[in-house]
PDB file of C-alpha atoms and ligand atoms in Angstrom:
ATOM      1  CA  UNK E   1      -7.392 -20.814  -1.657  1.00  0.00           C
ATOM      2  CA  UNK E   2      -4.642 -20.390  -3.929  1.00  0.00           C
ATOM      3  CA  UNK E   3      -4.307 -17.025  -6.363  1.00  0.00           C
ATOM      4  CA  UNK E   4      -1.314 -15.229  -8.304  1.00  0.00           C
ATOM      5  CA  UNK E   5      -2.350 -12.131  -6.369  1.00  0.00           C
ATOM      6  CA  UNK E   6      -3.619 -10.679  -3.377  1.00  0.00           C
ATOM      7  CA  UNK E   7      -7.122  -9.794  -4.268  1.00  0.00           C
ATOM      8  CA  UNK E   8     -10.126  -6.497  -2.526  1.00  0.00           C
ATOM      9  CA  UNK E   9     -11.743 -10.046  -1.441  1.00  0.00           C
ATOM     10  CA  UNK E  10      -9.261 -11.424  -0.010  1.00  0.00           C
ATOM     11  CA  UNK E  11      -8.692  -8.565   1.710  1.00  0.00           C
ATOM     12  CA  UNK E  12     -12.348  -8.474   2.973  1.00  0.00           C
ATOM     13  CA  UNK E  13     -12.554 -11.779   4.374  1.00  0.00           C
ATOM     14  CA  UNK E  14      -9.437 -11.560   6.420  1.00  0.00           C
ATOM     15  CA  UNK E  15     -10.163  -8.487   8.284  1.00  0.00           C
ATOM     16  CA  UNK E  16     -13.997  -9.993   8.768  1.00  0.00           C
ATOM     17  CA  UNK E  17     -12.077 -12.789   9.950  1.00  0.00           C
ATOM     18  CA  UNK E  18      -9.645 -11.125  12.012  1.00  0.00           C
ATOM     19  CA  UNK E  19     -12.612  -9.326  13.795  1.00  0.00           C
ATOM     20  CA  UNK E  20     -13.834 -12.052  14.326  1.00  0.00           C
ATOM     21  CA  UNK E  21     -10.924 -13.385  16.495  1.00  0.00           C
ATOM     22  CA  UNK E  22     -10.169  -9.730  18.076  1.00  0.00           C
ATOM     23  CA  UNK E  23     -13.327  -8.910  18.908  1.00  0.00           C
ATOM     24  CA  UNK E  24     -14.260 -12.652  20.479  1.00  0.00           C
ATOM     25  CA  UNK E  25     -10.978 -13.994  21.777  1.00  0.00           C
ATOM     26  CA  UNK E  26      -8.567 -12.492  23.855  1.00  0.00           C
ATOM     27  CA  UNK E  27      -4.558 -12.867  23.007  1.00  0.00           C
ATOM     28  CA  UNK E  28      -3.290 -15.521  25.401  1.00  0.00           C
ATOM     29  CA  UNK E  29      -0.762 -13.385  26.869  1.00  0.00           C
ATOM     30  CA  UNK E  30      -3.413 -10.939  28.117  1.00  0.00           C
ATOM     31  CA  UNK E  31      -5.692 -14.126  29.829  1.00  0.00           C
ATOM     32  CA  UNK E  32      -2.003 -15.368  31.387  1.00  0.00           C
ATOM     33  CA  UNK E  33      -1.744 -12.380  32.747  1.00  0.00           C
ATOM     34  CA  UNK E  34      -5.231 -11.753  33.954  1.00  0.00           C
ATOM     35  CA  UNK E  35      -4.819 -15.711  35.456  1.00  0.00           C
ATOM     36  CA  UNK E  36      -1.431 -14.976  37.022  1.00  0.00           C
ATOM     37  CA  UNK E  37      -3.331 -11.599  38.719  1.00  0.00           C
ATOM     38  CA  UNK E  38      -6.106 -13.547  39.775  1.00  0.00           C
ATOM     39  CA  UNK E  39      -3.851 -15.856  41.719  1.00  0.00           C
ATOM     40  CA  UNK E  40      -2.110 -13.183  43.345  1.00  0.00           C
ATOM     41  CA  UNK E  41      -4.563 -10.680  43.827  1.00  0.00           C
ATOM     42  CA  UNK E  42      -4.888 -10.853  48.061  1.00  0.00           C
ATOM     43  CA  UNK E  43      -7.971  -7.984  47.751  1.00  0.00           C
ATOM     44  CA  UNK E  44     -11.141 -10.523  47.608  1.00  0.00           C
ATOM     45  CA  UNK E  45     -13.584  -8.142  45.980  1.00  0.00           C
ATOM     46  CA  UNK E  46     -11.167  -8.040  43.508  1.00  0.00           C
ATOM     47  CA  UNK E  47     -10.066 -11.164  43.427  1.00  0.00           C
ATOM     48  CA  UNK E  48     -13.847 -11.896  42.686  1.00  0.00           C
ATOM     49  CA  UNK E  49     -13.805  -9.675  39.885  1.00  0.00           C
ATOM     50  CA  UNK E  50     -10.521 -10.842  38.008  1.00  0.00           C
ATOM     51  CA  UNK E  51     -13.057 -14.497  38.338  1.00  0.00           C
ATOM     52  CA  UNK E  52     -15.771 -12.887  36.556  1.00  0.00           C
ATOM     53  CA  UNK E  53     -13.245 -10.632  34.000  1.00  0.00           C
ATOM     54  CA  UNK E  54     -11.720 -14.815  33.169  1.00  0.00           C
ATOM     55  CA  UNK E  55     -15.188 -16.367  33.045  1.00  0.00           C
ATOM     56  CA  UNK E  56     -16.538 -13.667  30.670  1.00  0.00           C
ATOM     57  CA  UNK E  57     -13.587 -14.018  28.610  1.00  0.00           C
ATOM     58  CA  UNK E  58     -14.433 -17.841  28.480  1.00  0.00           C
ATOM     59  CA  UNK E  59     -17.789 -17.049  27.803  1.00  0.00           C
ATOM     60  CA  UNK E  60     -17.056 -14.911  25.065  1.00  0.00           C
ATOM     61  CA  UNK E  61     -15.024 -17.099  23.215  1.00  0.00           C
ATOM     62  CA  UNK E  62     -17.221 -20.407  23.381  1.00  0.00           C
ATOM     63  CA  UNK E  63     -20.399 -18.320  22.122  1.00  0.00           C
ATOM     64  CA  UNK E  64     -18.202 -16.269  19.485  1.00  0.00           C
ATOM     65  CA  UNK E  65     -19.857 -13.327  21.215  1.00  0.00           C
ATOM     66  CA  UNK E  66     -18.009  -9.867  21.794  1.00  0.00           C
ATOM     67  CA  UNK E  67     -15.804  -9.864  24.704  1.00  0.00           C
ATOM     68  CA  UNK E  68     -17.082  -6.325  25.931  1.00  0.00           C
ATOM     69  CA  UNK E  69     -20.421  -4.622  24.389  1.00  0.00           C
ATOM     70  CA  UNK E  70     -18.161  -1.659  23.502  1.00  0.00           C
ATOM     71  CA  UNK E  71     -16.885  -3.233  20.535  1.00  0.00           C
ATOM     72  CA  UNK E  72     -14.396   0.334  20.369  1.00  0.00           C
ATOM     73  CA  UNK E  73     -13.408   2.003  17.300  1.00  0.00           C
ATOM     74  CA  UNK E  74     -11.286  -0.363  15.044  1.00  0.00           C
ATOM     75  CA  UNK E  75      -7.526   0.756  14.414  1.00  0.00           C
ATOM     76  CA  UNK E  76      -5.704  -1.019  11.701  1.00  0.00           C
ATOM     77  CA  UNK E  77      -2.143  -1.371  11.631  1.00  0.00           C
ATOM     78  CA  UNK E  78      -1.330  -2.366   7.956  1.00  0.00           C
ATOM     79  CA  UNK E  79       2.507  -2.869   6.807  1.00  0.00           C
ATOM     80  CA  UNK E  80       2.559  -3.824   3.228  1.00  0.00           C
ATOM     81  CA  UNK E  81       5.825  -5.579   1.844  1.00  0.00           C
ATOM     82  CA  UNK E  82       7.092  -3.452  -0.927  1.00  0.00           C
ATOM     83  CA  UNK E  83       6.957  -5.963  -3.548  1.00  0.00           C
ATOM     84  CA  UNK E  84       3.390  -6.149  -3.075  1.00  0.00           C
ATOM     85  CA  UNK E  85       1.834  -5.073  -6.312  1.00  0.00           C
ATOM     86  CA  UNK E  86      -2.105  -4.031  -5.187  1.00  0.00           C
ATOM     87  CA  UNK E  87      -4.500  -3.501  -8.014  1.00  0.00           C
ATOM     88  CA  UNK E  88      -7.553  -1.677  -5.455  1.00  0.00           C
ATOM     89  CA  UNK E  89      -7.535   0.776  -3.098  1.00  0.00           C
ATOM     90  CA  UNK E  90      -6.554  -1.418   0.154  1.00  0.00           C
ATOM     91  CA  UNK E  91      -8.752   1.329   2.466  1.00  0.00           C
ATOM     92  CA  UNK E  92     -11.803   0.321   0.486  1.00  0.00           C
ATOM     93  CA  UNK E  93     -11.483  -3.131   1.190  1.00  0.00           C
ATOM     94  CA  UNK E  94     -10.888  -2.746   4.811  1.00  0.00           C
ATOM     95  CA  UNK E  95     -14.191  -0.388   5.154  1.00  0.00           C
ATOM     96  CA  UNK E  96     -15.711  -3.208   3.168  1.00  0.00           C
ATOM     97  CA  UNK E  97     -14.630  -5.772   6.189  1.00  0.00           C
ATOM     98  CA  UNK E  98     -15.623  -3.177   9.079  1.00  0.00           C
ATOM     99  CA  UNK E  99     -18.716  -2.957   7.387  1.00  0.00           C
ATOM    100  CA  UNK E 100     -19.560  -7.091   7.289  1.00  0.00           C
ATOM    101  CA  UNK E 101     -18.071  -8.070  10.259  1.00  0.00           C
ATOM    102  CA  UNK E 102     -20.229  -5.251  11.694  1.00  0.00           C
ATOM    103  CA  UNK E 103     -23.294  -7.147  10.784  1.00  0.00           C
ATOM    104  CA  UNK E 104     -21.959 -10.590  11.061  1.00  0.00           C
ATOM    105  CA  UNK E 105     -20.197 -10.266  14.744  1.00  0.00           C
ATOM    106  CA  UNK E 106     -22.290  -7.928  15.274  1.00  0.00           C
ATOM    107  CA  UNK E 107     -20.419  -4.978  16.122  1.00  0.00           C
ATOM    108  CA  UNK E 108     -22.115  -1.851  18.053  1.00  0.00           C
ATOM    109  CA  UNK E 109     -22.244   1.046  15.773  1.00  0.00           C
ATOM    110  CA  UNK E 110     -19.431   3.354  17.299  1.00  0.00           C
ATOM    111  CA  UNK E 111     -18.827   6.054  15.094  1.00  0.00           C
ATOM    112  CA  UNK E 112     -20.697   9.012  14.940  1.00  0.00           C
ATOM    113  CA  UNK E 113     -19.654  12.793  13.867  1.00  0.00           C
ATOM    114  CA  UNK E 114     -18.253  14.561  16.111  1.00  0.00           C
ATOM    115  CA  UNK E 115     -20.137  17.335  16.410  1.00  0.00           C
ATOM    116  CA  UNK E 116     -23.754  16.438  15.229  1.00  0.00           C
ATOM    117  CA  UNK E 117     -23.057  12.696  16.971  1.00  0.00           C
ATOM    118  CA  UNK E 118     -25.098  11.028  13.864  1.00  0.00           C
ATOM    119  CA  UNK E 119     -24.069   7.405  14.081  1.00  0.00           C
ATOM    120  CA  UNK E 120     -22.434   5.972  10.879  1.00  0.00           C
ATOM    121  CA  UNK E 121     -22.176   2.585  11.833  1.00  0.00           C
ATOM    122  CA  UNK E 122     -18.607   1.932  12.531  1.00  0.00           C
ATOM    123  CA  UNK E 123     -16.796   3.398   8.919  1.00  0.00           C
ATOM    124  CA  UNK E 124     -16.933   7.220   8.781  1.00  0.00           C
ATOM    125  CA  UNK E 125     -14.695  10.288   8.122  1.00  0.00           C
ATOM    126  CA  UNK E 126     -11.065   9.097   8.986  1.00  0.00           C
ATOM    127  CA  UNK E 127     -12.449   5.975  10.543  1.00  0.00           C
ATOM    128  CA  UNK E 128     -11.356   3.131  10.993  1.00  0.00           C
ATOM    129  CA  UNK E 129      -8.105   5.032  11.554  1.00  0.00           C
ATOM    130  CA  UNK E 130      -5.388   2.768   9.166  1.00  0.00           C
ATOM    131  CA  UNK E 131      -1.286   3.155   9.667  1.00  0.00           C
ATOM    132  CA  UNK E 132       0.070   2.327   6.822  1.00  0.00           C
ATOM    133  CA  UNK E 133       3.912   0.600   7.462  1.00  0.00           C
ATOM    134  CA  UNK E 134       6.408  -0.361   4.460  1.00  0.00           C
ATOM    135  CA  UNK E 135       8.173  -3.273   4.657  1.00  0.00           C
ATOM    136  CA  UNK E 136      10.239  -5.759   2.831  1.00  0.00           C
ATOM    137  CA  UNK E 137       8.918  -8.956   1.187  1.00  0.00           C
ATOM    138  CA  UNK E 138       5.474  -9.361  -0.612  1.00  0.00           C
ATOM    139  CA  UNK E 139       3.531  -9.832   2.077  1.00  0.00           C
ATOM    140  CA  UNK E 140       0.514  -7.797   4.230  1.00  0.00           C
ATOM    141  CA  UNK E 141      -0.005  -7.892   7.601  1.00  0.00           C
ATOM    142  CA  UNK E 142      -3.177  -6.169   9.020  1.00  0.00           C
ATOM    143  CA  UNK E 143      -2.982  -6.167  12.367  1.00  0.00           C
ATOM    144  CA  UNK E 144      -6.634  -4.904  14.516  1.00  0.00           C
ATOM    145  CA  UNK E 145      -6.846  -2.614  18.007  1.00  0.00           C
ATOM    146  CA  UNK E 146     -10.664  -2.504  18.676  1.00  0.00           C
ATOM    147  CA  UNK E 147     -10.496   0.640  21.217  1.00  0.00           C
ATOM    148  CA  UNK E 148     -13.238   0.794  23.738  1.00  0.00           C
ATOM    149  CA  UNK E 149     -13.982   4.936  24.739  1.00  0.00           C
ATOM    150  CA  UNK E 150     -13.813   4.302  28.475  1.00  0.00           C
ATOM    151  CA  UNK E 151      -9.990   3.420  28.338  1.00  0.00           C
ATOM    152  CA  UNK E 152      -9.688   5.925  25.526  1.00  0.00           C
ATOM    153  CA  UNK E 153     -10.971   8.754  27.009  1.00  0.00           C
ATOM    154  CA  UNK E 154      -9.236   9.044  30.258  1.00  0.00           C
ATOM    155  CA  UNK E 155      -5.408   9.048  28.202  1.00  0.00           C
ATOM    156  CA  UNK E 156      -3.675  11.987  28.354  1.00  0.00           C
ATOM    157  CA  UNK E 157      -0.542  13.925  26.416  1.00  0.00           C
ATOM    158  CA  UNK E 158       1.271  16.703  27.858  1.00  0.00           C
ATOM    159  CA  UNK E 159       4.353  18.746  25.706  1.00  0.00           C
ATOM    160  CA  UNK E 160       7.101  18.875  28.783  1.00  0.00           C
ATOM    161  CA  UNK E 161       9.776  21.331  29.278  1.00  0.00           C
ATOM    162  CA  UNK E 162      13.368  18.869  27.770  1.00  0.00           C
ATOM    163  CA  UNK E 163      14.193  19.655  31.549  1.00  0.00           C
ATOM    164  CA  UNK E 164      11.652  17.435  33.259  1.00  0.00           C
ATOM    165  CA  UNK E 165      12.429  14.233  32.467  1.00  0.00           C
ATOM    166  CA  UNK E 166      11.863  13.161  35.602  1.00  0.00           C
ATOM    167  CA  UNK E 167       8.575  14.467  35.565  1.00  0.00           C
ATOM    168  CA  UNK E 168       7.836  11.294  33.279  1.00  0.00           C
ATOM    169  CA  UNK E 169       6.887   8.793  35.624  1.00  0.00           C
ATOM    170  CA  UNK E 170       4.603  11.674  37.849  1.00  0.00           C
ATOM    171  CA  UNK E 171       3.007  12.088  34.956  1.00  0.00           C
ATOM    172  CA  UNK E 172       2.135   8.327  33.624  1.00  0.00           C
ATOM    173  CA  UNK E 173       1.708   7.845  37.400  1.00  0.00           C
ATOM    174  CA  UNK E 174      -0.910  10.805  37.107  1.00  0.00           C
ATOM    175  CA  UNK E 175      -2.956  10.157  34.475  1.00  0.00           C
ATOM    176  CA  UNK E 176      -3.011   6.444  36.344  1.00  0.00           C
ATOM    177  CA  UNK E 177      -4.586   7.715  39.440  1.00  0.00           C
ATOM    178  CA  UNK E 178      -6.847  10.402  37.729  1.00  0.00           C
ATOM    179  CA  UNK E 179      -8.213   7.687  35.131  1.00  0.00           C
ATOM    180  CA  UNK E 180      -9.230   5.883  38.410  1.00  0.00           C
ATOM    181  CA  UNK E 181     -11.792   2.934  38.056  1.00  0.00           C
ATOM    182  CA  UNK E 182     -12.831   4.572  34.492  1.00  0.00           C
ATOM    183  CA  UNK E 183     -10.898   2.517  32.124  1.00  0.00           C
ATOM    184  CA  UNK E 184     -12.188  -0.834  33.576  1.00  0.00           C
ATOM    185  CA  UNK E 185      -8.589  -1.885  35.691  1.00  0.00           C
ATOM    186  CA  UNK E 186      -6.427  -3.500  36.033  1.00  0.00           C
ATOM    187  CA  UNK E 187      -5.016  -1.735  32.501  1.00  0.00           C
ATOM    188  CA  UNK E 188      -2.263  -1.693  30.349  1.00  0.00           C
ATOM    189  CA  UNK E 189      -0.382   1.350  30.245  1.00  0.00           C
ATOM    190  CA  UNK E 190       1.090   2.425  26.682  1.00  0.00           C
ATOM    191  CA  UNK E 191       3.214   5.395  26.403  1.00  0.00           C
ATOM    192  CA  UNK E 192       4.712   6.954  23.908  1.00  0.00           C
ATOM    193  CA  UNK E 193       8.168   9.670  24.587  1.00  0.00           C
ATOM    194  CA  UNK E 194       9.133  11.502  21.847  1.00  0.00           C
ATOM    195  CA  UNK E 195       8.664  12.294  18.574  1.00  0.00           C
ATOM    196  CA  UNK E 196       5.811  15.427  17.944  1.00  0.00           C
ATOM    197  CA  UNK E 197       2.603  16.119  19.706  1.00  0.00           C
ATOM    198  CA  UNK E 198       1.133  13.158  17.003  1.00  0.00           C
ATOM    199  CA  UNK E 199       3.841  10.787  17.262  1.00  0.00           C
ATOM    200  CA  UNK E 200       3.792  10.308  20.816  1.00  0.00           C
ATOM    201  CA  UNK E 201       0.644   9.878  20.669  1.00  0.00           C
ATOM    202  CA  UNK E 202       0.917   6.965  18.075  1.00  0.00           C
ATOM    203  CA  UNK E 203       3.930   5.235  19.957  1.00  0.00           C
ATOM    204  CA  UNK E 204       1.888   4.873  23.233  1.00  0.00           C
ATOM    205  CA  UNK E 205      -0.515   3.370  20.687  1.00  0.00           C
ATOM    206  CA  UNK E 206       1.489   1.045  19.113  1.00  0.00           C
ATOM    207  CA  UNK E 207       2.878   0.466  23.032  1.00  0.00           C
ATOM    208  CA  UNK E 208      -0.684  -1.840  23.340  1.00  0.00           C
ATOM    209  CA  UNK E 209       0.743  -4.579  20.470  1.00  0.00           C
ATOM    210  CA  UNK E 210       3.326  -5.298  22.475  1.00  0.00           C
ATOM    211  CA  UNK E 211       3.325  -8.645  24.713  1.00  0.00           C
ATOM    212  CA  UNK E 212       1.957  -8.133  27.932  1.00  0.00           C
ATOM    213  CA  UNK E 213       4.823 -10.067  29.843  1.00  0.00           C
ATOM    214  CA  UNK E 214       7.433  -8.185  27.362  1.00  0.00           C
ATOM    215  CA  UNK E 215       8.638  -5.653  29.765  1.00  0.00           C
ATOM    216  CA  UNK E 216      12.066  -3.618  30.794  1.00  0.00           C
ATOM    217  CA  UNK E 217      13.618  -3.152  34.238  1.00  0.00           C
ATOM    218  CA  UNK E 218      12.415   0.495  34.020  1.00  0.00           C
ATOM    219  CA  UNK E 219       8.607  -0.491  32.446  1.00  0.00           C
ATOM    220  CA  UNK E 220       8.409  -3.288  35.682  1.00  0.00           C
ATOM    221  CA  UNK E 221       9.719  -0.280  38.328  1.00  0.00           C
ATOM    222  CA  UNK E 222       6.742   2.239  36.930  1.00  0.00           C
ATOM    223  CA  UNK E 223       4.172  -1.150  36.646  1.00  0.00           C
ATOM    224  CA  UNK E 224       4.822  -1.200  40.517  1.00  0.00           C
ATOM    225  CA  UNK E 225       4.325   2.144  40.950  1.00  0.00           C
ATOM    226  CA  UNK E 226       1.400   2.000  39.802  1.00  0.00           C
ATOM    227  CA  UNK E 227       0.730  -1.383  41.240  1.00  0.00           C
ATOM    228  CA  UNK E 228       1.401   0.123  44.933  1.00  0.00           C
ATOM    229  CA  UNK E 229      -1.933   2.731  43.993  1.00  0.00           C
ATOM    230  CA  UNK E 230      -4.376   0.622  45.110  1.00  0.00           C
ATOM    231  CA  UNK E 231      -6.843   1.459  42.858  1.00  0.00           C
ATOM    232  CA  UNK E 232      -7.338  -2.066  42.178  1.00  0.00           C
ATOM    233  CA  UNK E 233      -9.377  -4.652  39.266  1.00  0.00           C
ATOM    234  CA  UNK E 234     -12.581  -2.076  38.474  1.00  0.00           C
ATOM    235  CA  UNK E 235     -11.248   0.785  40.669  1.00  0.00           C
ATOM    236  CA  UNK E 236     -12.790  -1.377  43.684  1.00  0.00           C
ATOM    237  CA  UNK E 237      -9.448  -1.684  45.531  1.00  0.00           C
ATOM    238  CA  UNK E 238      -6.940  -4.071  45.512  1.00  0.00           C
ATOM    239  CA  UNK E 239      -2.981  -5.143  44.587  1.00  0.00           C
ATOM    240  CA  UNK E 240      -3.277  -5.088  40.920  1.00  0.00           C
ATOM    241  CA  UNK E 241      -4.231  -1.876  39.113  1.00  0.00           C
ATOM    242  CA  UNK E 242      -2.388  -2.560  35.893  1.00  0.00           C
ATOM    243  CA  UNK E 243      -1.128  -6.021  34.083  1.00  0.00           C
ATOM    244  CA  UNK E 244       1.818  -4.300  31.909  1.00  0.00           C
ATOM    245  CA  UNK E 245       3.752  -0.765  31.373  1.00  0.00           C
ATOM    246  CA  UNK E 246       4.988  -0.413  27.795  1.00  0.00           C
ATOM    247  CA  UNK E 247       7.674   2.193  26.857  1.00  0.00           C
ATOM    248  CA  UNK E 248       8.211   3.346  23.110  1.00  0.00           C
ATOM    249  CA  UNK E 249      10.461   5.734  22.021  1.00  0.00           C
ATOM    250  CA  UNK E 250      11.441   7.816  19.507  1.00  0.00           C
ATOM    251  CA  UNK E 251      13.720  11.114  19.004  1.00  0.00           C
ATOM    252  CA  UNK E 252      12.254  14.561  19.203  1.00  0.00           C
ATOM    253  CA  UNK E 253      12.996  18.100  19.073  1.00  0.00           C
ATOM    254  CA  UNK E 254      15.861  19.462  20.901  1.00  0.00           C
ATOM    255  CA  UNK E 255      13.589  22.201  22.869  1.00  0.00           C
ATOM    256  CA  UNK E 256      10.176  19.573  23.146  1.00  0.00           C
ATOM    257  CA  UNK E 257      10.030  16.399  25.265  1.00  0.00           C
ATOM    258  CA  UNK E 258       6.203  14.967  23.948  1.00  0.00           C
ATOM    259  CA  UNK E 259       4.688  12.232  26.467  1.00  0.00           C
ATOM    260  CA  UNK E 260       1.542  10.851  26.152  1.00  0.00           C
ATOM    261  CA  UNK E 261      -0.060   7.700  28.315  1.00  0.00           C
ATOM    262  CA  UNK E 262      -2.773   5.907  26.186  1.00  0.00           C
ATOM    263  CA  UNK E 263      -4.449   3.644  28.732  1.00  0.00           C
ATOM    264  CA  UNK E 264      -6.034   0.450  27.669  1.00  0.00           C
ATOM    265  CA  UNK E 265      -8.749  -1.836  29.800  1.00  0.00           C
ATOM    266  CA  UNK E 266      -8.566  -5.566  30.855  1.00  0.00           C
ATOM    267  CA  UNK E 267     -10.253  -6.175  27.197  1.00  0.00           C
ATOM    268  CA  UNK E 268      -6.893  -5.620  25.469  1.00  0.00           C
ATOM    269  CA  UNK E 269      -8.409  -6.880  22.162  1.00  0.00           C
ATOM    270  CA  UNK E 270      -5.783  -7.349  19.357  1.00  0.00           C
ATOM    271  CA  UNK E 271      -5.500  -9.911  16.471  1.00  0.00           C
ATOM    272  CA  UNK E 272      -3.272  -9.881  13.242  1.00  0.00           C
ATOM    273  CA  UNK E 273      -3.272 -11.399   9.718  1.00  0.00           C
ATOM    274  CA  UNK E 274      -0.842 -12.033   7.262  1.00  0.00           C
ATOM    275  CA  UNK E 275      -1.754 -12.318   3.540  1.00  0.00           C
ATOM    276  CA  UNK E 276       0.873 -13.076   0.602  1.00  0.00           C
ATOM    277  CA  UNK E 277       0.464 -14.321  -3.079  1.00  0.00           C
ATOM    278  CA  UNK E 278      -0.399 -17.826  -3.447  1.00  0.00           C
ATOM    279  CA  UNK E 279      -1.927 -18.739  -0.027  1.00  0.00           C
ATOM    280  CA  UNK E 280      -3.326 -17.218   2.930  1.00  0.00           C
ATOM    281  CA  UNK E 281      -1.675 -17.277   6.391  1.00  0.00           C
ATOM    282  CA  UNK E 282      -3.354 -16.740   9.277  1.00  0.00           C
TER     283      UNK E 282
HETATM  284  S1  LIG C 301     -13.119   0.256  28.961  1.00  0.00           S
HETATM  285 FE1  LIG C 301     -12.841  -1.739  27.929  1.00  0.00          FE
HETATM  286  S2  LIG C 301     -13.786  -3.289  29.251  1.00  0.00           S
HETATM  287 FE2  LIG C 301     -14.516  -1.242  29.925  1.00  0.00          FE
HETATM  288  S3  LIG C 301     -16.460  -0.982  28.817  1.00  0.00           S
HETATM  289 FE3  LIG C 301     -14.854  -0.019  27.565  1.00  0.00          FE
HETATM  290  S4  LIG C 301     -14.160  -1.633  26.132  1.00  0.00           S
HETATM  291 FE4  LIG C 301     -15.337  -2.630  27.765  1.00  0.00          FE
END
C-alpha cells in the first residue's frame, strides 16, 4: 500500500499487527537464550521446565495464540521522525489498535481502575502508557512491551544515599531473591541508575528492549550473581535464574542516586514497526 502520508489507519493496522507478532511470537534472541539455558541447565526439574517454557513458545506461535494468558498491559514506545507531518491525534489511533487487536488476538482485558478495579478492557486512564521519542527523518517507529503483573509487581525502586554506590548490586541482587519464583524465572533484569525517582524507573524499562545477549563485563558479573542464587527456571531450583542483566544510565542529582530493578519473566514479549510515507516497513 502506497500513500503520500502516514494515515490514523495506517496507524491502526500496524499496531493490530504488531500485537499480533508481540503477543504470539517471541523475539529470537529471547528463544536463543531460553535454548542455550535449556542446554546448560544441569537442575532436571528445571531443565524440564525450560522444555515446556520452548514447547509453549512453539505452540504459541504455530496456533497464533498468546504466548502467556496474561497478555500484560501494553507499553508503546513511539519515536516519531521530526519531519513527520501527522494530521490525527497518533494516541487515538493506537487506542484504536489496542482496542481491535484486543478482540482479534484476543487479548485478556487487563486494565481496570485502580481503586474501584472496574475492568475497561485494555485502554483506560493513562493506558496503554505511550513514550513519545523525537527523532530525525520522517519516519515512526512504534515499538510494543506487553507487561505481564507477576513480573511487574515484584520490581522495586529505592532513592540511595550518592554514598552507596556499592549498595547497587545488593540491591538488584535483593529485589532478585525477594521476587523469588513470582515473576515466572529465569527473568531479565532491567535497571535503570539515575535520573529522578520517574526516570529510573523508565530506563530499567527501556533496559527490557535491549538484546538479550547484548551485555557488559559489569551486566555479565551481576547476571552471575544472580545466576549463583539458585532460585532457578519457576523458582523450582536450578543454575539459571535470569537470561540477561541490562544496565541504563543516565545523570542525576548531585545529592540523589535513583535505582530501580524492573524485572521481566521468560515471556519477554516485544515487537516493533516502522511506518514512513509511501510504503510500509515492517
Ligand atoms: S509473569 Fe510473565 S510468564 Fe508469568 S504469568 Fe505473568 S506474563 Fe505470564
Amino acid at each position: 500500500m502506497s500513500s503520500d502520508k502516514i494515515t490514523y489507519e495506517d496507524v491502526v493496522r500496524s499496531v493490530v499487527d504488531l500485537l499480533v507478532r508481540a503477543e504470539t511470537r517471541l523475539p529470537d534472541d529471547v528463544t536463543a537464550a531460553l535454548t542455550d539455558a535449556h542446554q546448560r541447565e544441569t537442575n532436571p526439574t528445571a531443565k524440564e521446565q525450560i522444555k515446556t517454557i520452548l514447547e509453549n513458545i512453539r505452540l504459541a506461535s504455530e496456533r497464533n495464540a498468546p504466548i502467556c494468558q496474561d497478555t500484560g498491559i501494553l507499553i508503546f514506545f513511539v519515536e516519531i521522525g521530526r519531519k513527520c507531518v501527522l494530521d490525527f491525534d497518533i494516541r487515538d489511533a493506537i487506542c484504536d489498535g489496542v482496542e481491535k487487536a484486543t478482540e482479534i488476538i484476543p487479548l485478556r482485558p487487563n486494565a481496570v481502575h485502580p481503586i474501584t478495579r472496574e475492568s475497561s478492557g485494555n485502554v483506560g486512564v493513562g493506558l496503554p502508557d505511550i513514550i513519545f521519542d523525537l527523532t530525525e527523518g520522517d519516519r515512526i517507529k512504534i515499538t510494543v512491551l506487553p507487561k505481564g503483573a507477576g513480573s511487574e509487581n515484584v520490581s522495586r525502586l529505592a532513592m540511595l544515599n550518592p554514598s552507596q554506590v556499592a549498595d547497587i548490586r545488593r540491591f538488584i541482587l535483593k529485589t532478585v531473591v525477594d521476587a523469588g519464583g513470582k515473576p515466572c524465572p529465569p527473568v531479565i533484569v532491567g535497571v535503570g541508575v539515575g535520573g529522578s525517582f520517574d526516570k529510573a524507573a523508565l530506563l530499567a524499562k527501556r533496559a527490557l528492549l535491549r538484546d538479550v545477549l547484548d551485555m557488559d563485563a559489569f551486566e555479565r558479573e551481576i547476571l552471575a550473581d544472580i545466576n549463583s542464587l539458585g532460585i532457578g527456571t519457576m523458582g523450582l531450583g536450578g543454575d539459571i535464574t535470569a537470561l540477561a542483566v541490562h544496565i541504563e544510565y543516565a545523570h542525576c542529582h548531585t545529592a540523589s542516586l535513583p535505582v530501580a530493578v524492573n524485572i521481566q519473566c521468560w515471556a519477554n514479549r516485544r515487537a516493533s514497526v516502522e511506518l514512513t510515507v509511501g510504503d510500509r516497513v515492517v
